[in-house]
Short mmCIF file of C-alpha atoms (C1' of nucleotides) in Angstrom, two decimals:
data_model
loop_
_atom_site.label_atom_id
_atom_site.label_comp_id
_atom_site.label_asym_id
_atom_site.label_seq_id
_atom_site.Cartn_x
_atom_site.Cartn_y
_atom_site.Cartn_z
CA UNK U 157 -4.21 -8.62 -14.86
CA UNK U 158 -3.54 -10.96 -11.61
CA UNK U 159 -5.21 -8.64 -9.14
CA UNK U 160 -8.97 -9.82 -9.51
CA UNK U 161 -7.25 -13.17 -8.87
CA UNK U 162 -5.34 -12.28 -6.16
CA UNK U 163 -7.90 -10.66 -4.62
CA UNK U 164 -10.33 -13.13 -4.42
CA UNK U 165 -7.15 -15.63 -2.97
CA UNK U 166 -6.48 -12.55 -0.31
CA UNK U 167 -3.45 -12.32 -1.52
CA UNK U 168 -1.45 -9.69 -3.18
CA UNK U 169 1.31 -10.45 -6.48
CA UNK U 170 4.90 -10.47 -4.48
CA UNK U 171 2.94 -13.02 -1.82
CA UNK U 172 1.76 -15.47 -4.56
CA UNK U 173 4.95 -15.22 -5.99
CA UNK U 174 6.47 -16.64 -2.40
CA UNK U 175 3.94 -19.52 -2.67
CA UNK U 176 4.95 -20.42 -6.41
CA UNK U 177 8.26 -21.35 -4.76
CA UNK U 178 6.29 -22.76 -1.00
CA UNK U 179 4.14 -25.34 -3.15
CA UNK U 180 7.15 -26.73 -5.59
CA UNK U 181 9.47 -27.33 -1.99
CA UNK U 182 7.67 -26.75 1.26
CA UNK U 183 10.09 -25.49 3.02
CA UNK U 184 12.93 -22.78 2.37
CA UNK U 185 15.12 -20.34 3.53
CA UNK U 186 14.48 -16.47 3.29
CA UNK U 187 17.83 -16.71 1.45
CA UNK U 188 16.70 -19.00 -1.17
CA UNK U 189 13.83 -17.40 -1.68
CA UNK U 190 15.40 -14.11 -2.46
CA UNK U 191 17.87 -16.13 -4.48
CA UNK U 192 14.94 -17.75 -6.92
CA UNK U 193 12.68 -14.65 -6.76
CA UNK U 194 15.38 -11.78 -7.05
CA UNK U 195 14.36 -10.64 -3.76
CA UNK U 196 16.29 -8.91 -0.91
CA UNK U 197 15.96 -9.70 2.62
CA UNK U 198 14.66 -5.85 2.81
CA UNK U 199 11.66 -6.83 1.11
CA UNK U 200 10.83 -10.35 1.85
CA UNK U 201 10.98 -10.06 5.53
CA UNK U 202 8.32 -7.68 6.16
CA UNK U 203 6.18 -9.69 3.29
CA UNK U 204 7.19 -13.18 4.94
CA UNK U 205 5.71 -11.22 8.24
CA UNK U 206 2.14 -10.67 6.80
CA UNK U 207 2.33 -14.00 5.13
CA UNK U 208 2.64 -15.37 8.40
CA UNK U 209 0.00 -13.01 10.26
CA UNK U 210 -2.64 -13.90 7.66
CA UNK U 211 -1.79 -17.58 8.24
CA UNK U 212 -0.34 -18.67 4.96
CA UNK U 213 3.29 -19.80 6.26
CA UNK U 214 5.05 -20.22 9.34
CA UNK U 215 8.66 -18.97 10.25
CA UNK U 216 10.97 -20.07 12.45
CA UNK U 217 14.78 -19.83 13.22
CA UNK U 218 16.76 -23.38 12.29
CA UNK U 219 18.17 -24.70 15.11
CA UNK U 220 21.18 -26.41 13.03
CA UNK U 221 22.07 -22.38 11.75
CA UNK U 222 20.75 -20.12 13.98
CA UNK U 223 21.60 -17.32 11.29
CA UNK U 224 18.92 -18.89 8.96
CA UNK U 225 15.11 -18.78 8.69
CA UNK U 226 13.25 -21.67 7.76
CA UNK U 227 9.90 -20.66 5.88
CA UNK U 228 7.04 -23.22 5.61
CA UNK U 229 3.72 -23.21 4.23
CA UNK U 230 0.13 -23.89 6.46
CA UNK U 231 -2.42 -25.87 5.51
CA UNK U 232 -3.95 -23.13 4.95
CA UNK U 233 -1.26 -22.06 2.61
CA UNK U 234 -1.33 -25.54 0.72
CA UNK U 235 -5.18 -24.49 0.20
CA UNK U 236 -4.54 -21.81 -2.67
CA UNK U 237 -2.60 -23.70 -4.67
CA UNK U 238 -5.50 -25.04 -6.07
CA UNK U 239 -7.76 -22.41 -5.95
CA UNK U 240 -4.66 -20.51 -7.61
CA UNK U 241 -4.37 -23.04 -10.31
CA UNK U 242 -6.49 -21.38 -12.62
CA UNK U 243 -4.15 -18.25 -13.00
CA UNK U 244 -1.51 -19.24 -15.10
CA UNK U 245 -3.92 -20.00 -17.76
CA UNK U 246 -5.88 -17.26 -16.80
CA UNK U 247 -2.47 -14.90 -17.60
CA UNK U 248 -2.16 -16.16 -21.04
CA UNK U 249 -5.65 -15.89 -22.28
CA UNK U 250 -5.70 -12.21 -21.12
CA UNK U 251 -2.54 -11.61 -22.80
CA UNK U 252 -3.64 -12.06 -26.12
CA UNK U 253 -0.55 -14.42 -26.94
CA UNK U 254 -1.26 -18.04 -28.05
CA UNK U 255 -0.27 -20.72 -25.30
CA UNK U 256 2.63 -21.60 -26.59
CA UNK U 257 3.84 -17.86 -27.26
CA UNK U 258 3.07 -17.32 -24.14
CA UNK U 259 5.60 -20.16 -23.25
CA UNK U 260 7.80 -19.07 -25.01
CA UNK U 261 7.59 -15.00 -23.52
CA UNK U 262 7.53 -16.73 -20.25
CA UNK U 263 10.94 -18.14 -21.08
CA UNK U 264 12.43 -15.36 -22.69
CA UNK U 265 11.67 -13.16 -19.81
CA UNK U 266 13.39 -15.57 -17.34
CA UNK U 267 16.66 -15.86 -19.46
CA UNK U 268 16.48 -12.13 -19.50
CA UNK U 269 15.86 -11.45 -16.09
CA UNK U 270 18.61 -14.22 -14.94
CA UNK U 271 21.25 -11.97 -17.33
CA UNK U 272 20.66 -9.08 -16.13
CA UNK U 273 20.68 -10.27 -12.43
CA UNK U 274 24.38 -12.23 -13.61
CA UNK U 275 25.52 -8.72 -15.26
CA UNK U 276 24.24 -7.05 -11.97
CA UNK U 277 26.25 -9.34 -9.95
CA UNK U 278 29.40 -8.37 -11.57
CA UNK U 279 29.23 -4.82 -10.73
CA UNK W 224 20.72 -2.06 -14.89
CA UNK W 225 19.92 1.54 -15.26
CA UNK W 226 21.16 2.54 -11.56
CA UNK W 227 24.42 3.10 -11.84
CA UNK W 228 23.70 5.36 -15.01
CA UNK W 229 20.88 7.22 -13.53
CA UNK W 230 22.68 7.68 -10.17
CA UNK W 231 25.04 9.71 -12.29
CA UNK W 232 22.43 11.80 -13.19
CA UNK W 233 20.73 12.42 -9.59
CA UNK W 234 17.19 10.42 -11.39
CA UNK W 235 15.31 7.50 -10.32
CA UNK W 236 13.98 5.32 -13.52
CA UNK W 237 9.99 6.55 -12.87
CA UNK W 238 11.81 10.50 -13.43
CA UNK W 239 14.03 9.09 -16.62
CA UNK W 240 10.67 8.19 -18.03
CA UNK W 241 9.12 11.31 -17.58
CA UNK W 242 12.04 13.05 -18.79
CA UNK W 243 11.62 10.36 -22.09
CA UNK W 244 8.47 11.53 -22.95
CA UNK W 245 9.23 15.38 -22.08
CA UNK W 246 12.31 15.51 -24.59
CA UNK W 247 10.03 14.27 -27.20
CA UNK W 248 7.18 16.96 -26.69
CA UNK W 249 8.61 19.76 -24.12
CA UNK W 250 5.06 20.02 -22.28
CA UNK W 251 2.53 17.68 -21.72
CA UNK W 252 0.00 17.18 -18.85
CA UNK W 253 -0.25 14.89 -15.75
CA UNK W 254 -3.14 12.73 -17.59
CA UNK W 255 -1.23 12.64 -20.87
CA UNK W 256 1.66 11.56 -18.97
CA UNK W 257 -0.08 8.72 -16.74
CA UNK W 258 -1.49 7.48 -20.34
CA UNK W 259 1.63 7.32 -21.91
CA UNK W 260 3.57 5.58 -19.37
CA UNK W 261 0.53 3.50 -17.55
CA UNK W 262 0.99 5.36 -14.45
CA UNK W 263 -1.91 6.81 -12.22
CA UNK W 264 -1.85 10.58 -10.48
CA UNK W 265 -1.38 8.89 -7.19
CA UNK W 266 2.08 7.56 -8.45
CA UNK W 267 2.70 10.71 -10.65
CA UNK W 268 1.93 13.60 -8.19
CA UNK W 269 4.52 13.10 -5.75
CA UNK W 270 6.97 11.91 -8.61
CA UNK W 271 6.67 15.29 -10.46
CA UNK W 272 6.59 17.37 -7.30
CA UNK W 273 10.34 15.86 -6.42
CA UNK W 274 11.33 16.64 -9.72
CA UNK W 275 10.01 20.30 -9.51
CA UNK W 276 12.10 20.22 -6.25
CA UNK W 277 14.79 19.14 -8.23
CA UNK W 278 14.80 21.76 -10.57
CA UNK W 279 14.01 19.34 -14.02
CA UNK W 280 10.28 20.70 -14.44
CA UNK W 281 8.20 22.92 -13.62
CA UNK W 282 4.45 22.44 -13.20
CA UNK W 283 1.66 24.87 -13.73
CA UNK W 284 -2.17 24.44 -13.73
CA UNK W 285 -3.95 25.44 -16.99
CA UNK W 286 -5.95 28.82 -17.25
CA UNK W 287 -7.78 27.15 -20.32
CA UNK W 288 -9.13 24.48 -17.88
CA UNK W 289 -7.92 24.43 -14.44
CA UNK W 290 -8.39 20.82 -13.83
CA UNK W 291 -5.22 20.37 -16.00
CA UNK W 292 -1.47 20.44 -14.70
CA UNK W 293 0.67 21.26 -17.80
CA UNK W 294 4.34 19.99 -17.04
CA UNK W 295 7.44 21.56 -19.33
CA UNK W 296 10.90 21.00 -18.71
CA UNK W 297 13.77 23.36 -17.23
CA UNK W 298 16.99 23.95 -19.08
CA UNK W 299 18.36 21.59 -16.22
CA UNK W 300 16.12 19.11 -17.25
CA UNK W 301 16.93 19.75 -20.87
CA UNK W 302 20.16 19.41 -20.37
CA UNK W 303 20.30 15.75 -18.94
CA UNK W 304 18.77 14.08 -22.33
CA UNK W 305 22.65 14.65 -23.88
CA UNK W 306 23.89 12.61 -21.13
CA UNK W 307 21.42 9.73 -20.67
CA UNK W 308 21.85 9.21 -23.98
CA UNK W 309 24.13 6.56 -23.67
CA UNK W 310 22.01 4.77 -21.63
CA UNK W 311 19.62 2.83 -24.50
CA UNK W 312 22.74 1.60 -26.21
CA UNK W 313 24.30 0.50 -22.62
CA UNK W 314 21.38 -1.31 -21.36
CA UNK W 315 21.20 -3.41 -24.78
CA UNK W 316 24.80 -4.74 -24.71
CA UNK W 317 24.08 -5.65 -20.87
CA UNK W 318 20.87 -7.31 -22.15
CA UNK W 319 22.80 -9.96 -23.75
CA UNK W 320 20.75 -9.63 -26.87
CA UNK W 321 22.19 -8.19 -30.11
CA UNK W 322 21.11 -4.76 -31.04
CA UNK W 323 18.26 -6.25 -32.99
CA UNK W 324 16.95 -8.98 -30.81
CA UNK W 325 17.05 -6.05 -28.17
CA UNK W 326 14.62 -3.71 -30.27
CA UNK W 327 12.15 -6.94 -31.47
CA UNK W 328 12.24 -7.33 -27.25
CA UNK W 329 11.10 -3.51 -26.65
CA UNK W 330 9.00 -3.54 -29.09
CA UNK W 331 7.29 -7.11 -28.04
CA UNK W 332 7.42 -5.58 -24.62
CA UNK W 333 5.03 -2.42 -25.70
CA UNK W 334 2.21 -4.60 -27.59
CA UNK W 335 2.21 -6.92 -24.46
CA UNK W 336 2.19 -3.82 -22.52
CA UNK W 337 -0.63 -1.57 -24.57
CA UNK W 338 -2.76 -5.17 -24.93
CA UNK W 339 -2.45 -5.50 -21.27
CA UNK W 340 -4.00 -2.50 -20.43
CA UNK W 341 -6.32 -2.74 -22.75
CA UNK W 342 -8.08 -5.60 -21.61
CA UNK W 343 -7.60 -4.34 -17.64
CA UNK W 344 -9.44 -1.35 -18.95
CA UNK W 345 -12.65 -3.58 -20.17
CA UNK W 346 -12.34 -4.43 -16.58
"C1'" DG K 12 41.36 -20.59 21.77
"C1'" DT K 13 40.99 -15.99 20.00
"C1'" DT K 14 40.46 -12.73 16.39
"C1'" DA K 15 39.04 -11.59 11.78
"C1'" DT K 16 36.03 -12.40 8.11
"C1'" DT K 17 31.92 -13.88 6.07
"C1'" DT K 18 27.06 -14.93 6.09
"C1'" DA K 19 21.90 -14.50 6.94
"C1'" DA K 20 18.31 -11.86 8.45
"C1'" DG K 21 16.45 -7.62 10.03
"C1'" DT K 22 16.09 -2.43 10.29
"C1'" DT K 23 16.00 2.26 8.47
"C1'" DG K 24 15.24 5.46 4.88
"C1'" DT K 25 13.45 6.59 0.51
"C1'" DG K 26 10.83 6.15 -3.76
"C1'" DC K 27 7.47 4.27 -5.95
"C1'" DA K 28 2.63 1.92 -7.55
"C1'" DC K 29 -2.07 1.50 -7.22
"C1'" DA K 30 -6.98 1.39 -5.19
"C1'" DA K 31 -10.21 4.23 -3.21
"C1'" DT K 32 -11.69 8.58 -2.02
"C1'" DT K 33 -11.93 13.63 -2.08
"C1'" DT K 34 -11.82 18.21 -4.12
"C1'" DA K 35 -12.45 21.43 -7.64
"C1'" DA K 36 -13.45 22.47 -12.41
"C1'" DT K 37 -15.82 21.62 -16.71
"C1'" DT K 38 -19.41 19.68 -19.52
"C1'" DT K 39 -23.88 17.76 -20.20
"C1'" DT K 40 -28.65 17.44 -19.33
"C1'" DA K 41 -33.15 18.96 -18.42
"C1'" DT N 269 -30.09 28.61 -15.69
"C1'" DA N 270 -29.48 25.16 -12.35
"C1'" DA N 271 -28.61 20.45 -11.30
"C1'" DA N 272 -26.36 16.24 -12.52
"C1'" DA N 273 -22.59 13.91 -14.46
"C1'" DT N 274 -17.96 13.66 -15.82
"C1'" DT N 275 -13.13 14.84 -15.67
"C1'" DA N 276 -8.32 15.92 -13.76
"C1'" DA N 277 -5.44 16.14 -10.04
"C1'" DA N 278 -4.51 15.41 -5.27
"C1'" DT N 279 -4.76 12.83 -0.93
"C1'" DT N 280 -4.85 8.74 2.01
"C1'" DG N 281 -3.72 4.09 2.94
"C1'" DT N 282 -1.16 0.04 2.00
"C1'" DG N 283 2.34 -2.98 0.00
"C1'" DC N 284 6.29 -3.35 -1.97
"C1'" DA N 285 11.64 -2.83 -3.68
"C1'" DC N 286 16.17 -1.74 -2.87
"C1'" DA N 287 20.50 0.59 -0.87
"C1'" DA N 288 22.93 0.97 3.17
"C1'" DC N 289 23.61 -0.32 7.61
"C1'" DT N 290 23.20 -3.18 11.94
"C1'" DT N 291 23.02 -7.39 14.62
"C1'" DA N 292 23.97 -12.01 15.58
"C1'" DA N 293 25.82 -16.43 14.19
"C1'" DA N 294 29.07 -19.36 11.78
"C1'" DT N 295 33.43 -20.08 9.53
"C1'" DA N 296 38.26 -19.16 8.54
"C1'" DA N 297 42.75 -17.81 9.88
"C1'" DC N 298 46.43 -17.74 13.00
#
DNA sequence: GTTATTTAAGTTGTGCACAATTTAATTTTA
DNA sequence: TAAAATTAAATTGTGCACAACTTAAATAAC
């Protein structure tokens, strides 16, 4: 479904997920992002890494925390969001849901996924 | 979710859902499965062959037409579907749905699912 | 001021997931 | 009957995803 998309952006799923978050704030930590994405450090580090080689963010290590990473986008980065705009409505015309049932899913599936991840927590 | 409860049983989820479809049908093959679950032979190879290792299958080309792997179950692997099969009720009451609003999910879940691959296969 | 605890990121190991390609077998076509 | 086309599984390459552990930095406790 997003992979023609993707592809044509360079990009792969996980990495456009990382800018979703980049072009709403501009800068983050590697701990927020795994916060809002569900993502451990395991995984986002190496994909923050080719992020960075390809040009799409820059990392570097705050100076206020030195146990934190600040993450920032490029211009280069800021770039795709437009070309990336498209998707969204892209997602929900493939998906053979109306727009606003495909709101709606949308929704449902974050409420879901932040239960589970509270439920998860607990254990 | 389904860690802890697979864990128990020495499975990853990609081998629960193989073992899903082979308590329903005791023998299937590798195509059959990767169309059921939307999996390719890249993924599945290597998946069954740790299960063989495992002792839950055992896989055996076809005489009929040796392009076909037909997978059956072991009595090992038979034996596990009595003890997973808690594991549908306990992942709905950590869904925070009701019993209901958990089976209208799966079952929204599966149409999104098929009609997803159906359009990536016009693709 | 020192030690213990906690926090954030990174590393290692393992198991996928899929695209593209290869190999071997079967079916179709001429 | 042989060649071409199609099919099924396997292999290769790459990118995750997470558990467990390690390292370094900051905070809390005494």
């Amino acid at each position: 479904m997003y992979r023609p998309y993707l592809d044509k952006l360079g990009i792969t799923y996980p990495q456009y997920l990382v800018l979703l978050v980049l072009w709403e704030q501009d800068e983050t930590t590697v701990k927020a992002l795994g916060a809002e994405l569900y993502l451990d450090s395991g995984t986002l580090t190496p994909l923050l890494k080719r992020m960075e080689d390809s040009g799409l963010i820059k990392r570097e290590r705050s100076k206020e925390d030195e146990r934190r990473v600040m993450v920032r986008l490029t211009t280069k980065g800021e770039e795709l969001k437009e070309e990336a705009s498209i998707i969204p409505d892209a997602m929900a015309a493939n998906s053979g849901l109306s727009k606003e049932e495909f709101k709606k899913a949308l929704t449902g599936f974050q409420q879901l996924l932040d239960h589970i991840h509270t439920v998860n927590d607990k254990k």
